[in-house]
C-alpha positions as a Python dict, from the first residue, in 0.01 Angstrom:
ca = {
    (1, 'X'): (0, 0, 0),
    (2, 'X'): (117, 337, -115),
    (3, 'X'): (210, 613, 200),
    (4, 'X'): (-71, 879, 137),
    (5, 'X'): (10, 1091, 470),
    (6, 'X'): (343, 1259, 613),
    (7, 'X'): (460, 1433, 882),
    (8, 'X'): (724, 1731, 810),
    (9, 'X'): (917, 1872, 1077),
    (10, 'X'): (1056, 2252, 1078),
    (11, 'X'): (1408, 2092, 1059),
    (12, 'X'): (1281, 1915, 704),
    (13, 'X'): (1245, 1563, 850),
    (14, 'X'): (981, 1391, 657),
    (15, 'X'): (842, 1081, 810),
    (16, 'X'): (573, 922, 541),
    (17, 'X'): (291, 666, 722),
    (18, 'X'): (-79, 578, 640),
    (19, 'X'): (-402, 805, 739),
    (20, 'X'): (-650, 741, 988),
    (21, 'X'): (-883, 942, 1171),
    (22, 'X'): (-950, 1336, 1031),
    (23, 'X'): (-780, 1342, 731),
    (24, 'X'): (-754, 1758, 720),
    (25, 'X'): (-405, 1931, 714),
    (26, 'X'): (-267, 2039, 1051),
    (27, 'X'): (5, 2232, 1245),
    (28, 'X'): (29, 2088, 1586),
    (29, 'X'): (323, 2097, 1854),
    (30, 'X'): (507, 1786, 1814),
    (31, 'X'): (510, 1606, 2135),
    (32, 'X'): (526, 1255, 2283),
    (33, 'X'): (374, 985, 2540),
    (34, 'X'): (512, 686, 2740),
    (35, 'X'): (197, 525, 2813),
    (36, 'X'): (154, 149, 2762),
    (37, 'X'): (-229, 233, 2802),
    (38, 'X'): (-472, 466, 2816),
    (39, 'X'): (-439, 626, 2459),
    (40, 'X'): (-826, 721, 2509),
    (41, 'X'): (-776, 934, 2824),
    (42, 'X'): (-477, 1112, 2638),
    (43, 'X'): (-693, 1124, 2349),
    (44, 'X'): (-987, 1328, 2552),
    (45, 'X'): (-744, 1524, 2797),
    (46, 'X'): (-794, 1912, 2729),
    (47, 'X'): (-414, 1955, 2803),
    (48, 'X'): (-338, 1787, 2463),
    (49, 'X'): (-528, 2068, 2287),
    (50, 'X'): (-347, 2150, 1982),
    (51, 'X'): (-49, 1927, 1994),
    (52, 'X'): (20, 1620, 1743),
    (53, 'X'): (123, 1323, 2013),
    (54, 'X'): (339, 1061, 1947),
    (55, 'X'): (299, 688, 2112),
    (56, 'X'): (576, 536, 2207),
    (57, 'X'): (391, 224, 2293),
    (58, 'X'): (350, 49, 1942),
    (59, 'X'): (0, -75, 1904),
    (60, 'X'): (-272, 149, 1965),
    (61, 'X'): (-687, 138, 1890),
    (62, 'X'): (-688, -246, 2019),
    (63, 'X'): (-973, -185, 2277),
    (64, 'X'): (-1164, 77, 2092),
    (65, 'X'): (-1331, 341, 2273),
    (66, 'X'): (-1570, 312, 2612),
    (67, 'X'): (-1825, 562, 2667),
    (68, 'X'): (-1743, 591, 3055),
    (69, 'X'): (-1369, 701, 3033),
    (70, 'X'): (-1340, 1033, 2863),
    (71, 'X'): (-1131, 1288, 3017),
    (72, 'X'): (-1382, 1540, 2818),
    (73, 'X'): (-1745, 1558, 2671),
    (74, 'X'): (-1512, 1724, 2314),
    (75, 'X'): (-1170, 1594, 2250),
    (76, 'X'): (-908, 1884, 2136),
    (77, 'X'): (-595, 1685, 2090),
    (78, 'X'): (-418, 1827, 1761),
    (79, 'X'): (-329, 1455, 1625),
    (80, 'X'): (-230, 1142, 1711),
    (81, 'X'): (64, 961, 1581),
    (82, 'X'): (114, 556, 1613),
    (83, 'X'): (316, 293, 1486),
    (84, 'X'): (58, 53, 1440),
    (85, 'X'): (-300, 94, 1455),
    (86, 'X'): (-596, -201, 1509),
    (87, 'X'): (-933, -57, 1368),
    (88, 'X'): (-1070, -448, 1495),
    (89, 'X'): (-1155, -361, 1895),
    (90, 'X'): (-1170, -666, 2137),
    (91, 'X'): (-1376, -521, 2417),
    (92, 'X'): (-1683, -573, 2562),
    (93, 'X'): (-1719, -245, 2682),
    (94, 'X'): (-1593, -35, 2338),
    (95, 'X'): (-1897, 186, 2154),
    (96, 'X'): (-1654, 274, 1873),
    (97, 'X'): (-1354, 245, 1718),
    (98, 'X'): (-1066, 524, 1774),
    (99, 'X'): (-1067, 614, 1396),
    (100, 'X'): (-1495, 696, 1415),
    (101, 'X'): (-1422, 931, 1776),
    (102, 'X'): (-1104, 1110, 1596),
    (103, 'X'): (-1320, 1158, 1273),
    (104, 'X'): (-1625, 1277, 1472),
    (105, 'X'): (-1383, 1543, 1682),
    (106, 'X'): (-1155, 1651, 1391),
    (107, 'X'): (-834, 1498, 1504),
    (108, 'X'): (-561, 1416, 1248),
    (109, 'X'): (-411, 1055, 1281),
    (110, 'X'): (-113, 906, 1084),
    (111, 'X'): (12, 519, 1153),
    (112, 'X'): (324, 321, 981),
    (113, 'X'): (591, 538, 1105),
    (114, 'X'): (883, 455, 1285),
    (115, 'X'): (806, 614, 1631),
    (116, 'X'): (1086, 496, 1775),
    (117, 'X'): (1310, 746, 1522),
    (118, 'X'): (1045, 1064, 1587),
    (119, 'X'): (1058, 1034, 1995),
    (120, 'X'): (1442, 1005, 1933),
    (121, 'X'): (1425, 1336, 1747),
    (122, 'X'): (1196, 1539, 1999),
    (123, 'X'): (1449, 1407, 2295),
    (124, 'X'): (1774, 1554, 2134),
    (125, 'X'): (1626, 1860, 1966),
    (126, 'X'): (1268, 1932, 2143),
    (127, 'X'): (905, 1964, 2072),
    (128, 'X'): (889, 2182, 1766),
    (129, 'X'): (597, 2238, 1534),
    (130, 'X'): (527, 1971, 1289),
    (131, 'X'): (231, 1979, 977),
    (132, 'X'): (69, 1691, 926),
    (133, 'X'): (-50, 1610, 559),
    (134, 'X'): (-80, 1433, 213),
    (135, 'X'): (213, 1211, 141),
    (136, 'X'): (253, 1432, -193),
    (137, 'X'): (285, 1823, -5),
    (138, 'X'): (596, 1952, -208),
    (139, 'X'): (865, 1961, 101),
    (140, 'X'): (959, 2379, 36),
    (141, 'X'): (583, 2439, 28),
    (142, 'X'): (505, 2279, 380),
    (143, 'X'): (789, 2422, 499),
    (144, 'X'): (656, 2747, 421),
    (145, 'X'): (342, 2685, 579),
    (146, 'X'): (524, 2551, 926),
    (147, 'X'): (705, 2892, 922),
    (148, 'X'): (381, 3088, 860),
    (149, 'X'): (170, 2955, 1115),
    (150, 'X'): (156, 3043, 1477),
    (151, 'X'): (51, 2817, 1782),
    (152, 'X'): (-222, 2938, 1927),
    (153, 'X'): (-192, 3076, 2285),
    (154, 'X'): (-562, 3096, 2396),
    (155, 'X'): (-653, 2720, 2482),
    (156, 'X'): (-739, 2733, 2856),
    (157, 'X'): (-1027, 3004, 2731),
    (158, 'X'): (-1080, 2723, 2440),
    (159, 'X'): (-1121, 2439, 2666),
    (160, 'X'): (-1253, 2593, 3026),
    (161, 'X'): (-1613, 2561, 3114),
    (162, 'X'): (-1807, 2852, 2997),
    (163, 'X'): (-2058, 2791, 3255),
    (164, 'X'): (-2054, 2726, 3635),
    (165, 'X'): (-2134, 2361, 3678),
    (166, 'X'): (-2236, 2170, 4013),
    (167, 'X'): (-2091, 1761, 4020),
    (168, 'X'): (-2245, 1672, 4386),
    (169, 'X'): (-2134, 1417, 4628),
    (170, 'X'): (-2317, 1099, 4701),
    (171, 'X'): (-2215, 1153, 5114),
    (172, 'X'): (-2130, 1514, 5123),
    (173, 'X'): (-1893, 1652, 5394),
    (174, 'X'): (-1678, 1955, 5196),
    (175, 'X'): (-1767, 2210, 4927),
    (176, 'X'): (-1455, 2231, 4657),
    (177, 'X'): (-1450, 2518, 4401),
    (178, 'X'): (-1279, 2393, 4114),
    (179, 'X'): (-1106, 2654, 3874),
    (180, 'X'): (-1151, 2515, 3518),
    (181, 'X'): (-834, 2567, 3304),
    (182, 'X'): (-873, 2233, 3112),
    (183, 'X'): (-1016, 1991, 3396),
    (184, 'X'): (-983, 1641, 3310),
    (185, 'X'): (-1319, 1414, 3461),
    (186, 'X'): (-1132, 1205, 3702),
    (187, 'X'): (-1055, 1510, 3917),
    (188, 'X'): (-1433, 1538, 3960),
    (189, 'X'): (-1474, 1219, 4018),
    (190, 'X'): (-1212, 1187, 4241),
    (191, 'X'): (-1313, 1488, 4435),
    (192, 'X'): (-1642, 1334, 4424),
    (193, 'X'): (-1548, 1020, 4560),
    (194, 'X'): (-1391, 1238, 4918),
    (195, 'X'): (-1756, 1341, 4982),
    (196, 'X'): (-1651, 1699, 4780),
    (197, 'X'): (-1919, 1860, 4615),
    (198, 'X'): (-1775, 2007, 4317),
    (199, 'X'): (-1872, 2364, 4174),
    (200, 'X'): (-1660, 2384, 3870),
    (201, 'X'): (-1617, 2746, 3709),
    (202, 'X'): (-1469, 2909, 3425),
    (203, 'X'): (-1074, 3006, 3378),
    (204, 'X'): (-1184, 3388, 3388),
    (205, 'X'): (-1371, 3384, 3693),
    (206, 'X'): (-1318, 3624, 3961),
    (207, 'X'): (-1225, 3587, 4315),
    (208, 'X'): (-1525, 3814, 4449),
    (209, 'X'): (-1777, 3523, 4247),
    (210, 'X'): (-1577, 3242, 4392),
    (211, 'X'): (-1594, 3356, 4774),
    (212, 'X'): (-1962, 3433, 4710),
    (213, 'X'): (-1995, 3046, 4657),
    (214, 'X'): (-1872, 2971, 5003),
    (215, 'X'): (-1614, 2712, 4874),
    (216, 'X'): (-1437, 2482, 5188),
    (217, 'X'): (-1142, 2460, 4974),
    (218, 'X'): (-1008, 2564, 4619),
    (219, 'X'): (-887, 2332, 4329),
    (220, 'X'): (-690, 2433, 4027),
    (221, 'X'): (-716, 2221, 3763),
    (222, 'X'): (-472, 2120, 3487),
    (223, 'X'): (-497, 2250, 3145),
    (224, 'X'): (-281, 2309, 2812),
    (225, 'X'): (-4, 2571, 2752),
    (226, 'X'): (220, 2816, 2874),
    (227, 'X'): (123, 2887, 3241),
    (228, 'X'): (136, 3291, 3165),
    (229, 'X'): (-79, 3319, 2907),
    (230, 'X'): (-408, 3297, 3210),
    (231, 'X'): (-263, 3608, 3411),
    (232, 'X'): (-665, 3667, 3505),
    (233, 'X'): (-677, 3330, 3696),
    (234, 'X'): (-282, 3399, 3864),
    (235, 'X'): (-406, 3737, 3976),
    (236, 'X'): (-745, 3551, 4120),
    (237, 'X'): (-527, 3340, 4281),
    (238, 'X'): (-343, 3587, 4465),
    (239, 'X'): (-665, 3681, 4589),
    (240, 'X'): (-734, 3388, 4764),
    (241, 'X'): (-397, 3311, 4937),
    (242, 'X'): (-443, 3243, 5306),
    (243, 'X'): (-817, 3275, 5274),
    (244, 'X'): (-902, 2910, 5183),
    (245, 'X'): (-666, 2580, 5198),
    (246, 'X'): (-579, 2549, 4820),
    (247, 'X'): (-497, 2241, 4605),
    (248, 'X'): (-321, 2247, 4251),
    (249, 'X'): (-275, 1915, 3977),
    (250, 'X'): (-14, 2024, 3665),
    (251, 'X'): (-113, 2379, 3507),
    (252, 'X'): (-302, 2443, 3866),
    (253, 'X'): (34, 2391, 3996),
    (254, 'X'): (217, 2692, 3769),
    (255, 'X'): (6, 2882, 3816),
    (256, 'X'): (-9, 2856, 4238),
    (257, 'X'): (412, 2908, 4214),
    (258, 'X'): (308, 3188, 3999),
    (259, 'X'): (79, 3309, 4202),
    (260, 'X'): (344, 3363, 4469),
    (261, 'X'): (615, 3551, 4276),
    (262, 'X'): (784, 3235, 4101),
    (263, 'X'): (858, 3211, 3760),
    (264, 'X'): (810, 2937, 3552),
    (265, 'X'): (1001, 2807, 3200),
    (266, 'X'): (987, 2549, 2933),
    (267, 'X'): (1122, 2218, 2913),
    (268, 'X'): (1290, 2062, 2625),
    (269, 'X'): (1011, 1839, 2535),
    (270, 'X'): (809, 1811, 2847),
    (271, 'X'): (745, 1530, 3105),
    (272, 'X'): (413, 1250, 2949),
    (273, 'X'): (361, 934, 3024),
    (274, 'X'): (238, 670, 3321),
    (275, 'X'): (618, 587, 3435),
    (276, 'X'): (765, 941, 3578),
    (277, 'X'): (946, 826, 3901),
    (278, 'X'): (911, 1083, 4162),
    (279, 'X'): (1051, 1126, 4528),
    (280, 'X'): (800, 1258, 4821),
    (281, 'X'): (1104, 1481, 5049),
    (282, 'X'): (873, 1473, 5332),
    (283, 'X'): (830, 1043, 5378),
    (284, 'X'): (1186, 981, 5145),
    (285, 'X'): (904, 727, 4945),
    (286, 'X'): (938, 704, 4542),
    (287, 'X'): (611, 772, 4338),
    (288, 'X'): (518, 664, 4003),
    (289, 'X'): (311, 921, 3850),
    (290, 'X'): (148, 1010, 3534),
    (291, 'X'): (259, 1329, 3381),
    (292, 'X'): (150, 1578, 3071),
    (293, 'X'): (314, 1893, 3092),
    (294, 'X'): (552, 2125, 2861),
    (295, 'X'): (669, 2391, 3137),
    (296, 'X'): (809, 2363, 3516),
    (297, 'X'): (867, 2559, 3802),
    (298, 'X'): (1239, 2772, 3832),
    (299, 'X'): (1354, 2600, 4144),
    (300, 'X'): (1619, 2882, 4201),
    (301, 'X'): (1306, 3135, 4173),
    (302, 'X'): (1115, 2992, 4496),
    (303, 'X'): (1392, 3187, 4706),
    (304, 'X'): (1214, 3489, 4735),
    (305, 'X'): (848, 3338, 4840),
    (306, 'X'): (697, 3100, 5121),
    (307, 'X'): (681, 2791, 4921),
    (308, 'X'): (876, 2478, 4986),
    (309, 'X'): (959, 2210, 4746),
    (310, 'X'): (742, 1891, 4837),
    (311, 'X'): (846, 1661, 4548),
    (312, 'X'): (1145, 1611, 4290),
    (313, 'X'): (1152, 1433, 3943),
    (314, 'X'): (1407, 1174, 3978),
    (315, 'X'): (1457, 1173, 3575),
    (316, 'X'): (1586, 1602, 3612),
    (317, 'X'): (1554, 1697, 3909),
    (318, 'X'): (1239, 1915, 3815),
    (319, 'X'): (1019, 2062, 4068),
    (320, 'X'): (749, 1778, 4121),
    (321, 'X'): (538, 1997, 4418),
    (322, 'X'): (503, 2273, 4672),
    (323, 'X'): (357, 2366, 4946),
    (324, 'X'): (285, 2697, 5183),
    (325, 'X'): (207, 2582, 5556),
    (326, 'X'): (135, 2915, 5619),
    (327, 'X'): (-165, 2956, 5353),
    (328, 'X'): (-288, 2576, 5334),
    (329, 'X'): (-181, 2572, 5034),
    (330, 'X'): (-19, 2314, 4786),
    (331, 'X'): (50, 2162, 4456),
    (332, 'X'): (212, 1892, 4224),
    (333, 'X'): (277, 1874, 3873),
    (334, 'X'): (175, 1527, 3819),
    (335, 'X'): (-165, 1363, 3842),
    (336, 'X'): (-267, 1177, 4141),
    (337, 'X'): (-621, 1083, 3994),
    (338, 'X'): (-445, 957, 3646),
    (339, 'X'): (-674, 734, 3496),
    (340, 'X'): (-578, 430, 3405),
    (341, 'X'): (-303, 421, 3638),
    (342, 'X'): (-56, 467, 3814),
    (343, 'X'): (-223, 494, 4155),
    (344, 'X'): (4, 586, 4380),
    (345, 'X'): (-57, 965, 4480),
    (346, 'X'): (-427, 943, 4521),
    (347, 'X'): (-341, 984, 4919),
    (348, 'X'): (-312, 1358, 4766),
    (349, 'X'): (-673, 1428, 4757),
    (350, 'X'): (-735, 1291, 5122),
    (351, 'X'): (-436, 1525, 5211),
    (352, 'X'): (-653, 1842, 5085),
    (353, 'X'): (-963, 1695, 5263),
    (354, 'X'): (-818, 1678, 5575),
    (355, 'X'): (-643, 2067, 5541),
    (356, 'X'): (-1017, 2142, 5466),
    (357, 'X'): (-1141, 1955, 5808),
    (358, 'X'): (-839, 2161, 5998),
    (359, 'X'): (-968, 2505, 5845),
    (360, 'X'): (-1358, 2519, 5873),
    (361, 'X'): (-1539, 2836, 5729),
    (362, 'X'): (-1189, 2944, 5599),
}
């Protein structure tokens, strides 16, 4: 079978494979995943939005698509990028196939590649944009098009909540007011499953509406990009510093460091995947956490504010989380509710119920 779809890299690279899902031409940010499973949560996670991921794991689509384990209600991953793709689904609880939920949401796919040679690429020389297209795009042409087009910097306001939405508790004990920058399900449900009811608001909204709800705690969620393009939802933050015990997953964590006078850069080509070992400073334990993140905290930068580093990547060194005893506040940049796995920072959201049970009426 002839190659009818190609990746080209800024650099020239061409990389010539087979089309599945959307077959429309794309610029995404060239990144890639770890993960043995779980290509449908990665699929549906908002913090994908407009980047073209690669699997390292070779064989992906073989248990389709299951109605109860989307990370959103509308996908806005950029692409998806696999060695080898099954369109036959053995799984008694798959409602479609991955190519039919990529078509339906617009997302590129290309498959026959040799993965293992792109994730090589993004570690020695970074995530960089790459266009995905026809097999037959004159190289000089697409070129031209990678250097005309600009990522996009506005997908929190893309992806957040536009309305204020109420996910209640079956038993009930805390009220959690969940900042929307990208939220992935499983927070909710894991927040859920602590007795939290969960009011879940937009990116934009102000501190004055979010103390008028009466929250027990606040949550900030996760979400795509570059941590300063929200300064609306750092300078909410600020706001509510020492007035309510405060819990951050990935972006949510940025943005609390940023909140406090840290700064924040980006990493060569990001920490994502299931198999991130991290150590917790405070028990000397290792965790193995799921991760999907382009930026990190500037450990040098946390000088000059209360915070104290929590967690470290053992991979870099990267700051993994924070905390401010002072303000009941913390954060991590990995996700303890990471769905399908790994499960071993869930203790995380108990952590943030308790700091809510030590702070009543905060």
């Amino acid at each position: 079978m002839e190659f009818n779809r190609k990746l080209l890299l800024e650099d020239g690279q061409e990389y010539y494979g087979y089309a599945f899902g959307h077959g429309e031409d794309k610029v995404c940010e060239l990144v890639f995943n770890t993960s043995m499973v779980g290509y449908q949560e990665i699929l549906s996670d908002p913090s994908y939005t407009d980047q073209a991921v690669v699997m390292t794991y070779p064989l992906i689509g073989n248990y389709g698509m299951a109605d109860d384990d989307y990370e959103t209600a509308t996908p806005t991953i950029g692409a998806l990028i696999v060695r080898e793709y099954n369109d036959l689904p053995s799984n008694f609880r798959s409602t479609a196939t991955l190519d039919q939920v990529m078509k339906q949401y617009a997302v590129a796919g290309i498959y026959g590649i040799d993965t293992r040679k792109l994730t090589r690429s993004i570690r020695d020389f970074g995530s960089r944009k790459v266009l995905i297209t026809s097999a037959d795009m004159p190289k000089e042409k697409g070129l031209q098009i990678l250097k005309d087009t600009t990522l996009a910097n506005d997908a929190v306001s893309r992806v957040s909540r536009k309305e204020t939405v109420v996910s209640p508790a079956e038993n009930e004990k805390h009220h959690v007011v969940a900042v929307d920058c990208g939220m992935k399900e499983n927070i909710v449900r894991s927040l859920n499953k602590c007795g939290c009811r969960v009011t879940i608001v937009p990116w934009n909204t102000s501190a004055e509406e979010i103390c008028a709800l009466k929250p027990d705690g606040i949550f900030l969620s996760n979400g795509p990009g570059d941590p300063t393009d929200v300064p609306q939802t750092i300078a909410t933050v600020q706001k509510l510093l020492g007035h309510y015990p405060i819990f951050g997953i990935c972006l949510g964590h940025q943005i609390l460091a940023l909140a406090y006078g840290a700064k924040t850069y980006k990493l060569k080509f990001g920490h994502r995947g299931g198999n991130h070992p991290v150590r917790n400073l405070a028990t000397n334990t290792i965790e193995i956490t799921s991760q999907n993140h382009s930026y990190a905290v500037d450990k040098d930068s946390l000088s000059s504010t209360p915070l104290t580093v929590t967690h470290i990547n053992l991979l870099d060194d990267t700051v993994e989380g924070l905390q401010c005893v002072r303000d009941h506040a913390f954060s991590v940049q990995y996700h303890p509710e990471s769905a399908p796995g790994p499960q071993d920072s869930t203790y995380l959201f108990d952590r943030f119920v308790a700091m809510m049970e030590e702070t009543p009426n905060a």
